[in-house]
Amino acid sequence: MSDIYELQNEALAFRDARDWAQFHNAKDLAAGLSIEAGELLECFLWKDAKSADPAQVREELADVLVYALLLAHEAKVDLPSAIREKLAKNALKYPVDKAKGRADKYDQL
Amino acid sequence: MSDIYELQNEALAFRDARDWAQFHNAKDLAAGLSIEAGELLECFLWKDAKSADPAQVREELADVLVYALLLAHEAKVDLPSAIREKLAKNALKYPVDKAKGRADKYDQL
Amino acid sequence: MSDIYELQNEALAFRDARDWAQFHNAKDLAAGLSIEAGELLECFLWKDAKSADPAQVREELADVLVYALLLAHEAKVDLPSAIREKLAKNALKYPVDKAKGRADKYDQL
Amino acid sequence: MSDIYELQNEALAFRDARDWAQFHNAKDLAAGLSIEAGELLECFLWKDAKSADPAQVREELADVLVYALLLAHEAKVDLPSAIREKLAKNALKYPVDKAKGRADKYDQL
């Protein structure tokens, strides 16, 4: 039930029932994801982090995820291995002993 | 291995090893996600959808997912149910018989 | 020297010297603007508003403006009148007596 | 009438009439600009560059500009000189003889 491929298949089934694959090229999906990320950020505009409406955050975050799942399919990205690969790469960029407790970018550590 | 909670835990372990929870308020995570979505979109800039570098798309999409997993944790959003709820809501906004084969927004169907 | 059309002409001259009009369709310019806005936002990530590097903010904001000027040209938008029209429209959406001192969206005033 | 400082003053007068300076820290203005850039990009979603609604593009682009003018004020960025400085810097990054007719990033020229 919390398998990421299963969630992806549900998003694809939604898309296919509406015959939307024809619009869903990777470039527009990336644009859509970026637009939804903006709507998610809007939940926090002029507010501190704790004052956003939880229901709105939940919904906008879900929108971002749906686009991410669809784009992963279209771009043939296997999400679990891509995420793990990125974490491993970041672990080299941000070694624990240098990065611990610091918010700096890797080139300033 | 493809369980979304497991992936989330791995992202959280990465964060905690670096003591970064102190920076990761929901607002900055939402900003971070939006910034990464921009970097993902940049893979497609001045190009058609099929000409982006697949390795770069894979990596930027992974970055987006990592932020989404961390933000979901911080904002106490259960991703599987949030995604399924959103798909169900969208199914009402975009009924198959009206939306099939059309890219219009729900208020123009 | 601070005329917006003059600044726009300088951006267009830069573009034309490089024969870049062929890439600068309105959709990619809008994507480029959004990507640059993300880079601008990154100046403030994990920081409070006063801790960003001023030189970096200056440079990223300039990038946003250059794209905005190029997109305005491509989309045949006259910026001064578009800005004034939008301020007039917002004045109706956010009447002073209702909006004064409040950060709420117009539909929640 | 097309002086960028004059446009900026009109945006500031709009803000001050509503007593909004208190919300307009540079970080939230940068977030707001990024959100509006997403709304501008949405005009082009699932469409080719020429099919966007011109009135909508005009309005969203104006929103981006208003935030840019307000942020420039808040971050003490003089826009005309920042834009010209950036064009001069880009001219070194993208020399005409190398960049002419190519959409590649400067590090791939």
XYZ file of C-alpha atoms in Angstrom:
436
model
C 0.000 0.000 0.000
C 2.969 2.300 0.500
C 4.940 0.864 -2.383
C 6.120 3.683 -4.613
C 5.580 1.673 -7.819
C 2.018 1.006 -6.769
C 1.412 4.712 -6.196
C 2.972 5.396 -9.564
C 0.673 2.857 -11.212
C -2.348 4.528 -9.660
C -1.254 7.908 -11.027
C -0.699 6.326 -14.450
C -4.126 4.667 -14.355
C -5.681 8.062 -13.604
C -3.821 9.534 -16.553
C -4.649 6.724 -18.944
C -8.359 6.745 -18.113
C -8.319 10.341 -19.405
C -6.070 9.645 -22.381
C -3.611 12.267 -21.193
C -0.350 10.499 -22.083
C -0.372 12.513 -25.326
C 0.160 15.754 -23.328
C 2.546 14.310 -20.760
C 5.930 14.774 -22.359
C 8.785 15.058 -19.880
C 9.300 18.791 -20.457
C 5.729 19.773 -19.644
C 5.674 17.389 -16.688
C 8.809 19.097 -15.346
C 7.113 22.479 -15.867
C 3.976 21.171 -14.131
C 6.005 19.902 -11.207
C 7.703 23.280 -10.871
C 4.351 25.105 -10.982
C 2.931 22.815 -8.280
C 6.049 23.346 -6.168
C 5.261 27.063 -6.379
C 1.717 26.439 -5.156
C 3.132 24.413 -2.279
C 5.493 27.250 -1.401
C 2.569 29.678 -1.502
C 1.108 27.911 1.566
C 3.988 29.472 3.522
C 4.057 32.951 1.967
C 4.145 35.842 4.472
C 4.007 33.265 7.263
C 6.334 31.431 9.550
C 6.826 27.731 8.956
C 4.261 26.654 11.514
C 1.367 28.851 10.353
C 0.583 27.201 7.043
C -2.779 25.462 6.635
C -2.002 21.721 7.064
C -4.773 20.577 4.705
C -3.485 22.855 1.968
C 0.122 21.719 2.447
C -1.019 18.101 2.272
C -2.895 18.677 -0.958
C -0.184 20.682 -2.719
C 2.504 18.227 -1.667
C 0.395 15.422 -3.122
C 0.190 17.340 -6.409
C 3.970 17.601 -6.510
C 4.294 13.866 -5.885
C 1.814 12.945 -8.605
C 3.798 14.951 -11.164
C 7.049 13.450 -9.887
C 5.669 9.921 -10.281
C 4.425 10.656 -13.807
C 7.676 12.318 -14.828
C 9.706 9.424 -13.427
C 7.668 7.078 -15.614
C 8.038 9.254 -18.703
C 11.780 9.817 -18.176
C 12.337 6.138 -17.307
C 13.757 6.991 -13.890
C 13.543 4.229 -11.298
C 12.779 6.341 -8.252
C 13.990 4.091 -5.410
C 17.415 3.570 -6.946
C 17.670 7.204 -8.117
C 16.926 8.441 -4.581
C 19.406 6.034 -2.995
C 22.072 6.915 -5.549
C 21.547 10.620 -4.831
C 21.782 10.119 -1.074
C 25.032 8.210 -1.580
C 26.372 10.985 -3.817
C 25.331 13.648 -1.302
C 27.037 11.694 1.456
C 30.322 12.250 -0.387
C 29.544 15.934 -1.028
C 28.520 16.489 2.585
C 30.760 14.273 4.754
C 29.373 14.002 8.281
C 32.482 15.390 9.946
C 32.457 18.535 7.816
C 28.731 19.130 7.359
C 27.449 18.323 10.829
C 25.350 21.175 12.168
C 26.113 23.462 9.219
C 23.695 24.695 6.544
C 26.426 25.741 4.104
C 26.627 24.558 0.527
C 29.188 21.817 -0.108
C 31.569 24.197 -1.866
C 31.746 26.318 1.281
C 32.368 23.594 3.836
C 12.958 -1.781 -0.970
C 10.492 0.409 -2.864
C 8.435 1.276 0.178
C 7.991 5.036 0.382
C 8.322 5.081 4.187
C 11.602 3.227 3.935
C 12.915 5.772 1.419
C 11.736 8.521 3.736
C 13.572 6.941 6.654
C 16.776 6.791 4.643
C 16.465 10.500 3.822
C 15.819 11.251 7.494
C 18.826 9.172 8.566
C 20.982 11.173 6.136
C 19.644 14.387 7.661
C 20.027 13.274 11.263
C 23.608 12.082 10.796
C 24.368 15.706 9.846
C 22.207 17.266 12.549
C 20.265 19.194 9.952
C 16.778 18.937 11.469
C 17.391 22.353 13.028
C 17.423 23.961 9.543
C 14.643 21.853 8.056
C 11.533 23.803 8.932
C 8.645 23.237 6.537
C 8.937 26.663 4.896
C 12.570 26.272 3.917
C 11.954 22.707 2.786
C 9.152 23.958 0.533
C 11.532 26.624 -0.813
C 14.216 23.979 -1.321
C 11.797 21.727 -3.168
C 10.803 24.611 -5.442
C 14.452 25.454 -6.150
C 15.219 21.821 -7.029
C 12.134 21.713 -9.267
C 13.668 24.667 -11.114
C 16.929 22.763 -11.560
C 14.960 19.808 -12.903
C 13.167 22.073 -15.357
C 16.527 23.506 -16.440
C 17.399 20.080 -17.908
C 14.776 20.822 -20.566
C 15.501 24.507 -21.223
C 15.845 25.459 -24.920
C 15.294 21.798 -25.790
C 12.495 19.510 -26.816
C 11.320 16.976 -24.268
C 13.463 14.150 -25.641
C 16.804 15.992 -25.730
C 17.452 16.359 -22.011
C 20.399 14.503 -20.493
C 18.858 11.402 -18.815
C 21.484 11.232 -16.042
C 20.850 14.854 -15.122
C 17.074 14.405 -15.122
C 17.471 11.355 -12.894
C 19.605 13.233 -10.417
C 17.475 16.385 -10.252
C 14.288 14.355 -9.927
C 15.880 12.477 -7.023
C 16.661 15.818 -5.351
C 13.024 16.845 -5.657
C 11.921 13.549 -4.117
C 14.327 13.825 -1.194
C 12.948 17.270 -0.319
C 9.394 16.013 -0.740
C 10.064 13.116 1.643
C 11.640 15.422 4.227
C 8.867 17.982 3.942
C 6.205 15.283 4.267
C 7.855 14.195 7.510
C 8.124 17.751 8.829
C 4.559 18.660 7.859
C 3.216 15.333 9.139
C 1.783 14.393 5.754
C 1.284 10.679 5.172
C 2.259 10.528 1.512
C 0.445 7.381 0.333
C -2.908 8.518 1.694
C -2.352 12.142 0.617
C -1.602 11.019 -2.956
C -4.617 8.693 -3.083
C -6.875 11.362 -1.637
C -5.672 13.850 -4.243
C -6.220 11.402 -7.098
C -9.755 10.802 -5.812
C -10.372 14.551 -5.601
C -8.973 15.083 -9.091
C -11.211 12.311 -10.392
C -14.200 14.447 -9.373
C -12.660 17.624 -10.843
C -11.764 15.862 -14.077
C -14.522 13.310 -14.768
C -13.460 10.851 -17.465
C -16.329 11.663 -19.810
C -15.529 15.380 -19.797
C -11.740 15.371 -19.511
C -10.866 12.521 -21.856
C -8.312 13.651 -24.410
C -8.428 17.304 -23.305
C -5.654 19.295 -21.633
C -7.960 22.041 -20.365
C -8.168 23.100 -16.752
C -11.167 21.764 -14.863
C -12.917 25.143 -14.883
C -12.853 25.145 -18.686
C -14.177 21.660 -19.336
C 19.418 55.547 -18.458
C 16.708 54.049 -16.263
C 14.147 53.803 -19.037
C 12.734 50.301 -19.127
C 12.567 50.226 -22.947
C 16.224 51.161 -23.105
C 17.127 48.325 -20.745
C 15.005 46.000 -22.851
C 16.804 47.118 -26.003
C 20.168 46.394 -24.385
C 19.020 42.874 -23.481
C 17.739 42.377 -27.042
C 21.034 43.633 -28.487
C 22.889 41.104 -26.326
C 20.590 38.365 -27.606
C 20.795 39.393 -31.244
C 24.594 39.613 -31.238
C 24.505 35.899 -30.339
C 21.711 34.999 -32.737
C 19.663 33.576 -29.889
C 16.208 34.765 -30.970
C 15.738 31.315 -32.544
C 15.765 29.711 -29.049
C 13.827 32.441 -27.285
C 10.241 31.373 -27.733
C 7.913 32.632 -25.011
C 7.497 29.216 -23.369
C 11.208 28.638 -22.838
C 11.677 32.233 -21.703
C 8.950 31.702 -19.103
C 10.699 28.489 -18.018
C 14.023 30.340 -17.881
C 12.501 33.116 -15.794
C 11.083 30.556 -13.372
C 14.456 28.777 -13.106
C 16.214 32.075 -12.374
C 13.580 32.951 -9.777
C 14.513 29.668 -8.089
C 18.184 30.665 -8.079
C 17.218 33.997 -6.559
C 15.224 32.227 -3.861
C 18.212 29.968 -3.177
C 20.107 33.030 -1.880
C 17.729 32.939 1.091
C 17.563 29.171 1.716
C 18.096 28.112 5.354
C 18.610 31.781 6.219
C 16.642 34.684 7.537
C 15.859 37.493 5.125
C 18.807 39.636 6.190
C 21.528 36.992 5.882
C 21.616 36.545 2.127
C 24.727 37.598 0.225
C 23.844 41.022 -1.299
C 26.072 40.550 -4.362
C 24.421 37.227 -5.141
C 20.900 38.642 -4.694
C 21.797 41.526 -7.006
C 23.067 39.182 -9.685
C 20.194 36.704 -9.536
C 17.612 39.484 -9.516
C 19.270 40.942 -12.616
C 18.961 37.536 -14.318
C 15.240 37.474 -13.553
C 14.841 40.961 -14.995
C 16.721 40.125 -18.182
C 14.407 37.178 -18.834
C 11.372 39.299 -18.000
C 12.461 41.963 -20.493
C 13.078 39.377 -23.213
C 9.780 37.602 -22.559
C 7.892 40.907 -22.601
C 9.354 41.587 -26.042
C 8.544 38.111 -27.330
C 5.012 38.135 -25.896
C 4.415 41.723 -27.071
C 3.705 42.933 -23.550
C 4.242 46.640 -22.953
C 5.668 46.475 -19.448
C 4.884 49.968 -18.112
C 1.223 49.764 -19.030
C 0.948 46.098 -17.971
C 2.393 46.935 -14.538
C 0.130 49.955 -14.074
C -2.915 47.987 -15.206
C -2.074 45.228 -12.723
C -1.620 47.691 -9.856
C -5.022 49.200 -10.705
C -6.605 45.730 -10.785
C -4.971 44.803 -7.475
C -6.238 48.048 -5.949
C -9.772 46.751 -6.553
C -8.932 43.276 -5.229
C -7.220 44.697 -2.151
C -9.125 47.859 -1.183
C -7.138 49.911 1.317
C -9.812 49.843 4.017
C -9.995 46.031 3.952
C -6.403 45.081 3.219
C -4.540 47.571 5.386
C -2.078 45.780 7.641
C -3.260 42.306 6.599
C -1.315 39.685 4.631
C -4.392 37.639 3.694
C -5.311 36.713 0.152
C -8.083 38.817 -1.368
C -10.619 36.006 -1.077
C -10.086 35.929 2.678
C -10.369 39.623 3.432
C 6.408 57.204 -17.849
C 8.600 54.233 -18.666
C 11.222 55.054 -16.078
C 11.894 51.981 -13.969
C 12.280 54.011 -10.746
C 8.906 55.606 -11.358
C 7.301 52.190 -11.795
C 9.029 51.067 -8.626
C 7.690 54.086 -6.749
C 4.163 53.299 -7.893
C 4.520 49.718 -6.615
C 5.876 51.041 -3.315
C 3.023 53.538 -3.002
C 0.544 50.665 -3.509
C 2.323 48.711 -0.781
C 2.556 51.610 1.642
C -1.108 52.558 1.281
C -1.846 49.050 2.621
C 0.856 49.091 5.280
C 2.391 45.950 3.826
C 6.083 46.777 4.283
C 5.937 44.799 7.528
C 5.361 41.557 5.542
C 7.707 42.374 2.674
C 11.024 41.035 3.865
C 13.384 40.062 1.051
C 12.984 36.312 1.626
C 9.212 36.305 1.272
C 9.411 38.670 -1.690
C 11.810 36.239 -3.384
C 9.379 33.403 -2.604
C 6.497 35.490 -3.953
C 8.410 36.251 -7.137
C 9.121 32.546 -7.625
C 5.454 31.657 -7.080
C 4.350 34.265 -9.626
C 6.951 32.990 -12.092
C 5.258 29.591 -11.719
C 1.873 31.127 -12.515
C 3.395 32.773 -15.575
C 4.825 29.442 -16.696
C 1.404 27.835 -16.192
C 0.086 29.971 -19.073
C 2.210 27.758 -21.340
C 1.587 24.345 -19.759
C 0.613 21.562 -22.214
C 0.794 24.146 -25.007
C 3.219 25.353 -27.597
C 4.720 28.797 -27.101
C 2.206 30.534 -29.353
C -0.984 29.146 -27.811
C -0.914 30.883 -24.442
C -3.640 33.423 -23.664
C -1.976 36.853 -24.253
C -4.051 38.634 -21.587
C -3.071 36.042 -18.992
C 0.626 36.221 -19.931
C 0.478 40.014 -19.682
C -1.063 39.890 -16.227
C 1.240 37.218 -14.795
C 4.316 38.919 -16.207
C 3.193 42.161 -14.543
C 2.908 40.303 -11.227
C 6.483 39.068 -11.584
C 7.667 42.600 -12.316
C 5.859 44.098 -9.317
C 7.568 41.599 -6.992
C 10.913 42.231 -8.677
C 10.545 45.991 -8.165
C 9.596 45.548 -4.509
C 12.409 43.081 -3.867
C 14.931 45.376 -5.547
C 13.855 48.136 -3.168
C 14.025 45.886 -0.116
C 17.393 44.390 -1.073
C 18.767 47.801 -2.074
C 19.501 46.674 -5.626
C 19.681 49.446 -8.202
C 18.036 47.656 -11.116
C 19.432 49.551 -14.111
C 23.028 49.158 -13.007
C 22.480 45.551 -11.829
C 21.019 44.615 -15.233
C 23.820 46.314 -17.142
C 26.462 44.733 -14.928
C 24.928 41.308 -15.508
C 24.802 41.786 -19.277
C 28.481 42.780 -19.192
C 29.321 39.709 -17.105
C 27.331 37.460 -19.430
C 29.129 38.957 -22.413
C 32.371 37.537 -20.963
C 30.746 34.160 -20.178
C 29.179 33.952 -23.621
C 31.616 35.573 -26.078
C 29.940 36.228 -29.418
C 32.367 34.128 -31.441
C 31.795 31.068 -29.268
C 28.128 31.432 -28.334
C 26.678 32.600 -31.632
C 23.763 30.412 -32.666
C 24.269 27.948 -29.798
C 21.967 27.340 -26.835
C 24.613 25.571 -24.742
C 25.536 26.636 -21.227
C 28.759 28.594 -20.944
C 30.644 25.645 -19.458
C 29.885 23.609 -22.575
C 30.868 26.114 -25.234
